[in-house]
Amino acid sequence: MIKQIVYLGWWFFKARFLGQKNPLQTVLFISDRCNLQCKHCSVYQKENPHNMTYEQIREHLEYSYRLGSRFVDFEGGETMIWRDGDKNINDLIDLAKEVGFFSATITTNAQLPFTHCKADSIWVSLDGIGPYHEAIRGKGTFARLEQNIATAHHKALSVNMAVNTLNYESVDETIEYVKNNPHIKSISINFHTPFEGTEYLTLDMDIRNRIIDKVIAYKKKGYPIMNSVSGLKKMKHNNFKKRCWVTNFIYPDGSRGLCIGDGTDICKQCGLCMAGEMASVFNFCPDTLLAGMKLRM
Ligand SMILES: C[S@@+](CC[C@H](N)C(=O)[O-])C[C@H]1O[C@@H](n2cnc3c(N)ncnc32)[C@H](O)[C@@H]1O
Ligand code: SF4
C-alpha cells in the first residue's frame, strides 16, 4: 500500500509539474470475440475475431508497465470466454501481478459464471433493469446476469451502466437496485459514446444533463455511485481539457495508442465517465482522488 501511494505521488508530481505524460492505467482488449451482440457496441466482431495469445498479452503488459502504467483493465469482447490453450482470465490476472501491476480489473457481461475470479475488482455491465437491459443486450441476459452476480461472492464487484436512448428511463430503478443488492458495491454511470454505427443511441444533451443532476443528487444522499461529483459536473458540458493520455489503450489487433475517439468529433460527445474522472484527478479534486483510491486500493 505504501509503495503504491509513493508511486502515485511521484507519478502525479511528474505529470503535473514536469509535464511528463506517462500513462497510469492500461485498457487491454484481449479479444473482440463475444457471446453477445449488444446494440450499443462497436467492439465485437462476428467474422474472424481477434484473440490475443498469452504471450502477446505478456508483451503488451510489459510494454505498458515500462511506460509507467500500474493498473490494468482487461476488456473485450467478452473477457470470460478468453482462452489460450489451458490459460484463462485468471492466468492473465496472475500475469499482470507478476509483471508488477498494482491491480487488475475485468469487465464482463456476466453471462457466464465468474465464481473464483481472481481480479481485484470486477465490473459487470448492467444497462438497466429487466427489459431495458435486454433491449440492448438480448433476451435472457438479465436473469443470467442476476444469477451470476449472486453466486460470484466477489468482494469488489461493481456495475457499469451505459445510458442511451433505449434505457435512460431505467436510471433511477437501476441505482435503487444497486443500493439494495448486497452483491454489488457501486454503480458507475456512463453515457453512450457514438462510435461508428451506433450514433442513433446518443442522448440529447438536455436529457443527459438532467440525468447527471439526478445522479449527483443520489450521490449526495449517500447512494453507492462510483463517479465523483467533480467528474460528473465535467461530463455536463463536456468541453473540459481532456487528460485521457492517463490511460494507454491496446486494441484486439495488437495496435497501441490512445482512445479511438481522441482528436475526433466522438471525443466532443464522449460519455465515458473516465474522461471526467481522469481530468479531475489531474486537477487534484479531492472527491475524485478519494473515489479513485476507494476503487483501486
Ligand atoms: C466493450 S464492453 C467489453 C466487456 C464485456 N463484454 C461487457 O459487455 O461488459 C466494455 C464496456 O463498454 C461499454 N460500451 C460499449 N459500447 C459503448 C458505447 N458506445 N458507449 C459507452 N459505453 C459502451 C459496455 O456497456 C461495457 O460496459
Ligand atoms: S457483451 Fe460487451 S463486448 Fe460483447 S457486444 Fe456487448 S458490450 Fe460489446
Short mmCIF file of N, CA and C and ligand atoms in Angstrom, two decimals, residues 34 40-43 75-78 107-109 125 127 137 160 162 191-193 195 198 272, ligand 1:
data_model
loop_
_atom_site.label_atom_id
_atom_site.label_comp_id
_atom_site.label_asym_id
_atom_site.label_seq_id
_atom_site.Cartn_x
_atom_site.Cartn_y
_atom_site.Cartn_z
N CYS A 34 -17.12 -12.30 -28.83
CA CYS A 34 -18.12 -12.10 -27.78
C CYS A 34 -19.26 -13.09 -27.90
N HIS A 40 -25.38 -1.23 -28.60
CA HIS A 40 -24.57 -0.01 -28.47
C HIS A 40 -23.09 -0.24 -28.72
N CYS A 41 -22.70 -1.47 -29.02
CA CYS A 41 -21.28 -1.82 -29.01
C CYS A 41 -20.71 -1.91 -30.42
N SER A 42 -19.51 -1.36 -30.57
CA SER A 42 -18.85 -1.47 -31.88
C SER A 42 -17.54 -2.24 -31.75
N VAL A 43 -17.37 -2.95 -30.65
CA VAL A 43 -16.11 -3.70 -30.45
C VAL A 43 -16.22 -5.12 -30.99
N GLU A 75 -10.25 -5.93 -21.05
CA GLU A 75 -11.52 -5.66 -21.74
C GLU A 75 -11.65 -6.59 -22.94
N GLY A 76 -12.88 -6.65 -23.48
CA GLY A 76 -13.07 -7.40 -24.71
C GLY A 76 -13.98 -6.62 -25.63
N GLY A 77 -14.65 -7.35 -26.44
CA GLY A 77 -15.12 -8.71 -26.40
C GLY A 77 -15.48 -9.16 -24.99
N GLU A 78 -15.76 -10.43 -24.89
CA GLU A 78 -16.12 -10.93 -23.56
C GLU A 78 -14.91 -11.56 -22.90
N THR A 107 -13.83 -6.44 -17.03
CA THR A 107 -15.22 -6.04 -17.31
C THR A 107 -15.88 -7.23 -18.00
N THR A 108 -17.09 -7.57 -17.54
CA THR A 108 -17.76 -8.75 -18.09
C THR A 108 -19.25 -8.48 -18.28
N ASN A 109 -19.84 -9.22 -19.22
CA ASN A 109 -21.29 -9.11 -19.40
C ASN A 109 -22.05 -10.06 -18.47
N SER A 125 -21.41 -5.24 -16.64
CA SER A 125 -22.17 -4.24 -17.42
C SER A 125 -23.66 -4.47 -17.20
N ASP A 127 -27.17 -2.55 -17.99
CA ASP A 127 -27.69 -1.42 -18.75
C ASP A 127 -29.17 -1.16 -18.49
N ARG A 137 -29.12 -5.82 -24.79
CA ARG A 137 -28.20 -6.97 -24.71
C ARG A 137 -28.81 -8.31 -25.11
N ASN A 160 -21.50 -1.23 -14.27
CA ASN A 160 -21.23 -0.13 -15.18
C ASN A 160 -22.46 0.03 -16.06
N ALA A 162 -24.19 2.04 -19.26
CA ALA A 162 -24.00 2.97 -20.40
C ALA A 162 -25.40 3.46 -20.77
N PHE A 191 -22.35 7.53 -20.33
CA PHE A 191 -23.33 7.81 -21.38
C PHE A 191 -22.84 7.23 -22.69
N HIS A 192 -23.80 7.00 -23.57
CA HIS A 192 -23.45 6.42 -24.86
C HIS A 192 -22.43 7.29 -25.58
N THR A 193 -21.43 6.66 -26.11
CA THR A 193 -20.43 7.35 -26.92
C THR A 193 -20.62 6.88 -28.36
N PHE A 195 -19.68 5.70 -31.17
CA PHE A 195 -18.73 5.03 -32.05
C PHE A 195 -19.49 4.62 -33.32
N THR A 198 -23.33 3.44 -34.19
CA THR A 198 -24.19 3.46 -33.00
C THR A 198 -24.67 4.88 -32.68
N LEU A 272 -17.99 8.51 -21.66
CA LEU A 272 -17.29 7.60 -20.75
C LEU A 272 -16.86 8.38 -19.51
C1 LIG B 1 -16.97 -3.29 -24.83
S1 LIG B 1 -17.54 -3.96 -23.33
C2 LIG B 1 -16.42 -5.33 -23.07
C3 LIG B 1 -16.66 -6.11 -21.81
C4 LIG B 1 -17.87 -7.02 -21.76
N1 LIG B 1 -18.12 -7.68 -22.95
C5 LIG B 1 -19.08 -6.26 -21.28
O1 LIG B 1 -20.02 -6.04 -22.02
O2 LIG B 1 -19.06 -5.89 -20.12
C6 LIG B 1 -16.95 -2.79 -22.11
C7 LIG B 1 -17.95 -1.74 -21.67
O3 LIG B 1 -18.10 -0.80 -22.73
C8 LIG B 1 -19.46 -0.38 -22.74
N2 LIG B 1 -19.76 0.17 -24.05
C9 LIG B 1 -19.81 -0.48 -25.23
N3 LIG B 1 -20.13 0.39 -26.23
C10 LIG B 1 -20.30 1.60 -25.66
C11 LIG B 1 -20.62 2.89 -26.16
N4 LIG B 1 -20.84 3.10 -27.44
N5 LIG B 1 -20.71 3.92 -25.28
C12 LIG B 1 -20.46 3.72 -23.95
N6 LIG B 1 -20.14 2.52 -23.43
C13 LIG B 1 -20.07 1.48 -24.27
C14 LIG B 1 -20.22 -1.65 -22.42
O4 LIG B 1 -21.54 -1.39 -21.98
C15 LIG B 1 -19.34 -2.26 -21.35
O5 LIG B 1 -19.70 -1.81 -20.07
#
